[in-house]
Coordinates of C-alpha atoms in Angstrom, one line a residue:
Chain A
M9 CA 5.5 -1.8 48.9
S10 CA 7.4 -0.4 51.8
H11 CA 10.0 2.2 51.3
V12 CA 10.0 3.9 48.0
G13 CA 13.2 5.8 47.3
S14 CA 12.2 9.1 45.8
G15 CA 9.3 11.2 46.9
K16 CA 8.2 11.8 43.4
A17 CA 7.7 8.1 42.7
A18 CA 5.8 7.8 45.9
S19 CA 3.3 10.6 45.0
S20 CA 2.6 9.3 41.5
K21 CA 2.2 5.9 43.0
E22 CA -0.6 7.1 45.2
Q23 CA -2.4 8.6 42.2
T24 CA -2.3 5.6 39.9
G25 CA -2.1 2.7 42.2
L26 CA 1.0 1.6 40.3
R27 CA 3.5 -0.4 42.3
Y28 CA 7.1 0.5 41.7
P29 CA 10.0 -1.8 42.5
S30 CA 11.8 -0.8 45.7
N31 CA 14.7 0.8 43.8
G32 CA 12.2 2.9 41.9
K33 CA 13.3 1.5 38.5
T34 CA 10.8 0.3 36.0
I35 CA 11.3 -1.4 32.7
Y36 CA 11.5 2.1 31.1
H37 CA 14.6 2.8 33.1
R38 CA 16.5 -0.2 31.7
P39 CA 18.6 0.0 28.5
L40 CA 17.6 -2.1 25.5
N41 CA 21.1 -2.5 24.2
R42 CA 22.8 -5.1 26.3
T43 CA 23.7 -7.4 23.5
K44 CA 27.3 -8.3 24.0
T45 CA 27.2 -10.1 27.4
A46 CA 23.6 -11.2 27.3
E47 CA 24.2 -14.9 26.7
L48 CA 22.2 -17.4 28.7
S49 CA 23.2 -20.7 30.0
Q50 CA 22.2 -23.5 27.6
A51 CA 21.5 -25.8 30.5
A52 CA 19.0 -23.4 32.1
F53 CA 17.3 -22.9 28.7
A54 CA 17.1 -26.7 28.1
Y55 CA 15.6 -27.2 31.5
L56 CA 13.0 -24.4 31.0
F57 CA 12.2 -25.6 27.5
S58 CA 11.7 -29.2 28.6
E59 CA 9.2 -27.9 31.1
M60 CA 7.4 -25.9 28.4
V61 CA 7.1 -29.1 26.2
I62 CA 5.8 -31.0 29.2
Y63 CA 3.3 -28.3 30.0
A64 CA 2.1 -28.3 26.4
Q65 CA 2.0 -32.1 26.3
R66 CA -0.3 -32.5 29.3
R67 CA -3.0 -30.5 27.6
V68 CA -3.2 -32.1 24.2
A69 CA -4.4 -35.3 22.5
G70 CA -2.1 -35.6 19.5
I71 CA 1.2 -34.6 18.0
Q72 CA -0.3 -32.0 15.7
E73 CA -2.0 -30.3 18.6
L74 CA 1.3 -30.4 20.6
E75 CA 3.1 -28.7 17.8
K76 CA 0.4 -26.2 17.5
R77 CA 0.7 -25.3 21.2
L78 CA 4.5 -25.0 20.9
N79 CA 3.9 -22.8 17.9
L80 CA 1.6 -20.6 19.9
Q81 CA 4.1 -20.2 22.7
G82 CA 6.7 -18.9 20.2
H83 CA 4.4 -16.6 18.3
P84 CA 4.4 -13.5 20.6
I85 CA 8.1 -13.8 21.0
G86 CA 8.5 -13.3 17.3
L87 CA 6.2 -10.3 17.2
K88 CA 8.3 -8.6 19.8
L89 CA 11.7 -9.7 18.5
L90 CA 10.9 -8.0 15.2
D91 CA 10.7 -4.5 16.8
L92 CA 13.6 -5.1 19.3
L93 CA 16.0 -6.2 16.6
L94 CA 15.0 -3.4 14.3
L95 CA 15.6 -0.9 17.0
R96 CA 19.1 -2.4 17.6
E97 CA 20.0 -2.1 13.9
P98 CA 22.3 0.8 13.1
P99 CA 20.3 3.7 11.7
R100 CA 21.5 3.1 8.1
S101 CA 20.3 -0.4 7.8
Q102 CA 17.2 0.2 9.9
T103 CA 14.5 -0.6 7.4
R104 CA 11.3 -2.6 7.5
P105 CA 11.5 -5.7 5.3
L106 CA 9.3 -5.0 2.3
T107 CA 9.9 -8.1 0.2
I108 CA 9.8 -11.8 1.1
I109 CA 13.5 -12.1 0.4
A110 CA 14.4 -9.2 2.7
L111 CA 12.2 -10.7 5.4
L112 CA 13.7 -14.1 5.2
H113 CA 17.2 -12.7 5.2
F114 CA 16.3 -10.7 8.3
I115 CA 15.2 -14.0 10.0
K116 CA 18.1 -16.0 8.8
I117 CA 20.7 -13.5 9.9
N118 CA 19.3 -11.2 12.6
V119 CA 16.8 -13.4 14.4
W120 CA 19.0 -16.5 14.3
T121 CA 22.1 -14.7 15.5
H122 CA 20.1 -13.1 18.3
L123 CA 18.5 -16.4 19.4
F124 CA 21.2 -19.0 18.7
G125 CA 24.5 -17.1 18.3
R126 CA 24.9 -18.1 14.6
Q127 CA 23.1 -17.7 11.3
A128 CA 20.7 -20.3 9.9
D129 CA 22.4 -22.8 7.6
R130 CA 20.4 -22.3 4.4
L131 CA 17.6 -20.5 2.8
E132 CA 15.7 -22.2 -0.1
K133 CA 12.8 -21.5 -2.3
S134 CA 10.5 -24.4 -3.1
S135 CA 11.4 -25.8 -6.5
N136 CA 7.9 -27.2 -7.0
P137 CA 6.1 -24.8 -9.5
D138 CA 2.8 -25.6 -7.8
T139 CA 3.9 -24.1 -4.5
P140 CA 5.7 -20.8 -5.3
D141 CA 4.5 -19.5 -1.8
E142 CA 6.8 -22.0 0.1
Y143 CA 10.2 -21.1 1.4
M144 CA 12.5 -23.1 3.6
I145 CA 14.9 -22.1 6.3
V146 CA 17.3 -25.0 7.1
D147 CA 19.0 -25.5 10.4
N148 CA 21.3 -28.4 10.6
E149 CA 21.3 -28.7 14.4
P150 CA 18.5 -26.7 16.1
L151 CA 19.6 -25.6 19.5
V152 CA 16.2 -26.2 21.1
N153 CA 16.4 -29.9 20.1
A154 CA 19.9 -30.4 21.6
Y155 CA 18.7 -32.4 24.6
I156 CA 15.4 -33.7 23.3
S157 CA 15.1 -37.4 22.3
V158 CA 11.8 -38.1 20.6
P159 CA 10.3 -41.4 21.4
R160 CA 9.8 -43.8 18.5
E161 CA 6.0 -43.7 18.5
M162 CA 6.1 -39.9 18.2
S163 CA 8.7 -39.8 15.5
Q164 CA 6.7 -37.1 13.6
L165 CA 7.2 -34.6 16.5
N166 CA 9.7 -31.9 16.2
C167 CA 9.9 -29.6 19.2
A168 CA 11.4 -26.9 17.0
A169 CA 7.8 -26.1 16.3
F170 CA 8.5 -23.5 19.0
V171 CA 11.1 -21.8 16.8
A172 CA 8.6 -22.1 13.9
G173 CA 6.2 -20.1 16.0
I174 CA 8.8 -17.4 16.5
I175 CA 9.4 -17.2 12.8
E176 CA 5.6 -17.1 12.2
G177 CA 5.4 -14.2 14.7
V178 CA 8.1 -12.3 12.9
C179 CA 6.3 -12.8 9.5
D180 CA 2.9 -11.9 10.9
G181 CA 4.3 -8.8 12.5
A182 CA 5.9 -7.6 9.3
M183 CA 2.6 -8.0 7.5
F184 CA 3.6 -11.2 5.7
P185 CA 1.1 -13.6 7.2
A186 CA 2.4 -17.1 6.9
R187 CA 2.1 -20.6 8.3
V188 CA 5.4 -22.0 9.5
T189 CA 6.0 -25.6 10.4
A190 CA 9.1 -27.6 11.5
H191 CA 10.0 -30.9 9.9
T192 CA 12.8 -33.3 10.7
V193 CA 14.7 -34.3 7.5
G194 CA 17.9 -35.8 8.9
G195 CA 18.5 -39.4 8.0
K196 CA 18.3 -42.0 10.7
E197 CA 21.2 -44.3 9.5
E198 CA 24.6 -44.3 11.1
G199 CA 27.2 -41.8 10.0
E200 CA 24.6 -39.2 9.0
M201 CA 26.3 -35.8 9.4
W202 CA 23.2 -34.0 10.7
P203 CA 20.7 -36.4 12.2
G204 CA 18.7 -33.5 13.7
K205 CA 18.5 -31.4 10.5
T206 CA 15.3 -29.4 10.6
V207 CA 13.5 -27.6 7.8
F208 CA 11.2 -24.7 8.7
L209 CA 8.6 -24.5 6.0
V210 CA 7.3 -21.0 5.5
K211 CA 4.1 -20.9 3.5
F212 CA 2.9 -17.4 2.8
Q213 CA -0.7 -16.4 2.4
P214 CA -1.8 -15.8 -1.2
E215 CA -2.2 -12.0 -0.6
V216 CA 1.5 -11.7 0.2
L217 CA 2.5 -13.0 -3.2
E218 CA -0.1 -10.9 -4.8
R219 CA 1.3 -7.8 -3.2
E220 CA 4.8 -8.8 -4.0
A221 CA 3.9 -9.1 -7.7
L222 CA 2.3 -5.7 -7.6
L223 CA 5.3 -4.0 -5.9
G224 CA 7.7 -5.7 -8.3
K225 CA 5.9 -4.1 -11.2
G226 CA 5.8 -0.6 -9.7
Chain B
M17 CA 2.2 25.0 18.0
S18 CA -0.1 22.3 19.3
Y19 CA 0.5 18.6 18.9
Y20 CA -1.8 15.5 19.1
F21 CA 0.1 12.2 19.2
A22 CA -1.5 8.8 18.9
I23 CA -0.2 5.2 18.6
I24 CA -2.4 3.1 16.3
G25 CA -2.3 -0.7 16.4
T26 CA -2.3 -3.1 13.6
Q27 CA -6.1 -3.4 13.6
D28 CA -6.3 0.4 13.3
N29 CA -7.2 0.5 16.9
P30 CA -5.8 3.4 19.1
L31 CA -3.3 2.2 21.7
F32 CA -2.3 5.5 23.3
E33 CA -2.9 9.2 22.8
H34 CA -1.4 12.3 24.2
E35 CA -1.9 16.0 23.6
F36 CA 0.7 18.6 24.2
G37 CA 2.0 22.0 23.1
T38 CA 5.4 23.3 22.2
S39 CA 7.9 24.0 24.8
K40 CA 10.2 25.9 22.5
Q41 CA 10.2 29.8 22.3
G42 CA 8.7 30.1 25.8
G43 CA 5.8 27.8 25.1
D44 CA 4.2 26.4 28.2
G45 CA 3.7 22.9 26.8
Q46 CA -0.1 23.2 26.7
A47 CA -2.0 22.3 23.6
R48 CA -4.2 25.1 22.2
F49 CA -6.9 23.1 20.5
G50 CA -10.5 24.2 20.7
D51 CA -13.2 21.9 22.0
Q52 CA -14.4 21.2 18.5
A53 CA -10.9 20.7 17.2
R54 CA -10.2 17.9 19.7
H55 CA -12.8 15.6 18.1
L56 CA -11.8 16.7 14.6
N57 CA -8.1 15.9 15.4
Q58 CA -8.9 12.3 16.1
F59 CA -10.9 12.1 12.9
V60 CA -8.2 13.7 10.8
L61 CA -5.5 11.6 12.3
H62 CA -7.3 8.3 11.6
S63 CA -8.3 9.3 8.1
S64 CA -4.6 9.6 7.3
L65 CA -4.2 5.8 7.9
D66 CA -5.3 5.2 4.3
I67 CA -2.3 7.2 3.1
V68 CA 0.0 5.4 5.5
E69 CA -1.0 2.1 3.9
E70 CA 0.0 3.4 0.5
V71 CA 3.3 4.9 1.6
Q72 CA 4.4 2.1 3.8
W73 CA 5.3 -0.2 0.8
T74 CA 7.2 2.4 -1.1
T75 CA 9.9 2.8 1.4
G76 CA 11.5 0.7 4.1
Q77 CA 12.2 3.7 6.3
L78 CA 10.6 3.8 9.7
Y79 CA 10.1 7.5 9.6
L80 CA 7.7 8.5 6.8
K81 CA 7.7 12.3 7.4
V82 CA 4.7 14.4 6.7
I83 CA 2.2 12.2 4.9
D84 CA -1.1 14.2 5.1
K85 CA -2.4 17.7 5.5
F86 CA -5.8 19.0 6.4
F87 CA -6.1 22.8 6.3
T88 CA -3.6 23.8 8.9
S89 CA -3.1 20.4 10.4
Y90 CA -0.1 18.3 9.3
I91 CA 0.3 14.6 10.0
S92 CA 3.7 13.0 10.4
C93 CA 4.0 9.2 10.6
F94 CA 6.4 6.7 12.0
M95 CA 6.0 3.0 11.3
T96 CA 7.4 0.4 13.6
G97 CA 8.6 -3.0 12.4
G98 CA 5.4 -4.6 13.8
N99 CA 3.2 -2.3 11.7
V100 CA 2.2 -0.1 14.6
K101 CA 1.8 3.5 13.5
F102 CA 2.9 6.5 15.5
L103 CA 1.0 9.5 14.2
L104 CA 1.6 13.1 15.2
L105 CA -0.8 15.8 14.2
H106 CA 0.9 19.2 14.4
Q107 CA -0.8 22.5 13.9
P108 CA 1.1 25.8 13.8
N109 CA -0.9 28.4 15.8
A110 CA -2.4 31.0 13.6
T111 CA -1.6 33.5 16.3
A112 CA 2.0 32.2 16.7
S113 CA 3.3 35.6 17.6
A114 CA 0.8 36.3 20.4
P115 CA 2.7 36.2 23.7
A116 CA 2.4 33.0 25.5
A117 CA 1.1 33.2 29.1
G118 CA 3.7 34.8 31.3
T119 CA 6.1 35.8 28.6
P120 CA 7.4 39.4 28.8
G121 CA 6.4 41.5 25.8
A122 CA 10.0 42.2 24.8
A123 CA 10.9 38.5 24.6
S124 CA 7.9 37.7 22.5
T125 CA 8.7 40.2 19.8
S126 CA 12.2 38.8 19.5
S127 CA 10.9 35.3 19.4
A128 CA 8.4 36.3 16.7
S129 CA 11.1 37.5 14.5
R130 CA 13.0 34.3 15.0
S131 CA 10.0 32.1 14.5
S132 CA 10.6 31.6 10.8
T133 CA 13.4 29.3 11.6
A134 CA 11.9 27.9 14.8
V135 CA 10.8 24.3 15.0
G136 CA 7.2 24.0 14.0
A137 CA 6.8 27.4 12.3
N138 CA 7.1 25.7 9.0
P139 CA 5.9 22.1 9.3
T140 CA 7.7 20.8 6.3
S141 CA 11.1 22.4 6.9
P142 CA 14.1 20.1 7.5
Q143 CA 14.5 21.4 11.1
T144 CA 10.9 20.4 11.9
E145 CA 11.3 17.1 10.2
E146 CA 14.5 16.4 12.2
A147 CA 12.9 17.4 15.5
I148 CA 9.9 15.2 14.9
K149 CA 12.1 12.3 13.9
N150 CA 14.0 12.6 17.1
F151 CA 10.8 12.7 19.0
F152 CA 9.5 9.6 17.2
Y153 CA 12.8 7.7 17.9
E154 CA 12.6 8.4 21.6
V155 CA 9.0 7.2 21.7
Y156 CA 10.0 4.1 19.7
D157 CA 12.6 3.3 22.3
N158 CA 10.1 3.5 25.0
Y159 CA 7.5 1.7 23.0
V160 CA 9.8 -1.3 22.5
K161 CA 10.4 -1.3 26.2
A162 CA 6.7 -1.4 26.7
I163 CA 6.1 -4.3 24.4
M164 CA 9.1 -6.2 26.0
N165 CA 6.8 -6.6 29.0
P166 CA 5.9 -10.3 29.0
F167 CA 2.4 -9.4 30.0
Y168 CA 1.9 -7.2 27.0
K169 CA 0.1 -8.7 24.1
A170 CA 0.1 -7.2 20.6
N171 CA -2.5 -4.4 20.2
M172 CA -3.1 -3.9 23.9
E173 CA -3.7 -0.4 25.1
I174 CA -0.6 1.1 26.7
K175 CA -1.7 2.4 30.1
S176 CA 1.6 2.8 31.9
P177 CA 1.9 6.3 33.5
V178 CA 5.6 6.0 33.2
F179 CA 5.3 5.6 29.5
R180 CA 3.1 8.7 29.4
Q181 CA 5.7 10.6 31.4
R182 CA 8.4 9.5 29.0
V183 CA 6.4 10.6 25.9
A184 CA 5.7 14.0 27.5
A185 CA 9.4 14.4 28.3
A186 CA 10.3 13.6 24.7
G187 CA 7.8 16.2 23.6
R188 CA 9.3 18.8 25.9
K189 CA 12.8 17.9 24.7
Y190 CA 12.3 18.1 21.0
L191 CA 9.1 19.9 20.0

C-alpha cells in the first residue's frame, strides 16, 4: 500500500486499517450497469468451469455428492443475481416476484439471458397430480455442458447441477425455498436433435404452495 | 427531523445501522434522539418487521412506504429482491422551529414558515415519500455493490466504511 492518490483516502485508511487500491477506487466507485459489452469468452469460462468440476470431484465419494457440491457452488451466485438483475430492471417492471409463475418467468427470461445470452427453452409444470410442487425448466443445450463429456460409468452425472444451484439460490432468495436438480433427458441414439437436453426440476417446499393458495384467495 | 436507518437480514438480524439528522433547512445532519430514545428506536424498528411480513406479499413493489407508526416515530420500509429489509425510522422534531445550532434567527423564522412543505415536516406527504424513496434507491445501489463482493455471504454484517460514507452522503442529499 504505497502511494494512495488522495489525501482523504489516506487519512480514512489510517483510521480503519482498510486498504484501498492504488487508484483509490473501491467496488462502490464502479457502476453496476455494464451489461451491453460485458460478455465473457466461452473458452475462458469452460476452462474455469472444468477446474471447478475437478476441484469438487477430488473431494467427494459419489456422483450425488459431486452434484451437491456443484449445486452449493452455484447457490450464492443465485442469491446475488436476484438483487443485481432486479436493480437493472427498468423502474416500471421492477417488482419482486410474488408468485411461482412470476418467479419462474424471471428465471427463464432474466436470469437465463444474463447468464447465457438467450432464454431458457421451455417452462413446464408437472402433469403428475401427486407432485403439484414440481416445475421444470428445460434447456436444450446447456452452455456449461458444451465441452463436458461424461464418462460412461458416470452417466447419471450432469454438471449443470451448478446451474441448478444458481436457480435454487434465486428461489431461496425470493422466499420460495426449493430443491433444484439437473437431469439429462436427451436420447442417446444417432440423429437426436438435442443430445444434451437438460431438465431443471424445481421442487418447492410445501409452505410455498400453501402461501400461494392463501394469496390466490385473497 | 432525526433518522435511524437499519438494514435487516433475512433472519431478522441487523446487518447495518446508521443514525443521522436532516440536512435540509439548515439542519446540521445530527440526529436529535435522547439517550432513552436510542434504545427505543431499535425496538420500535424491529417490532415493525411483523407488519413488513404482512405487507410484502400484497405488492411486488420494492418501496413499501410508511408501514408503521409509534407515537411520533414513523417507519418506512424498502424490500430488496433477496428479502433484506431497509427500515428507516423518521421522527419529526417536536421543536422543529427551534433554530438549529449556528442558524441566524432571521433565517430560522423564514424556514419555520416554509416547514409545512419541507421534507419531513409531514411524514406521510408525497414529497417526503419521494425523498425517502430516492434515499432508499441510492442505498440499494450501494447495497447491491456490497453483496457483489465475492467474499460477502448472505446475512453478513456490512462493515465497509465506504458503504457507511455512501449511506451518509445519500442521507445528506435527500433527507
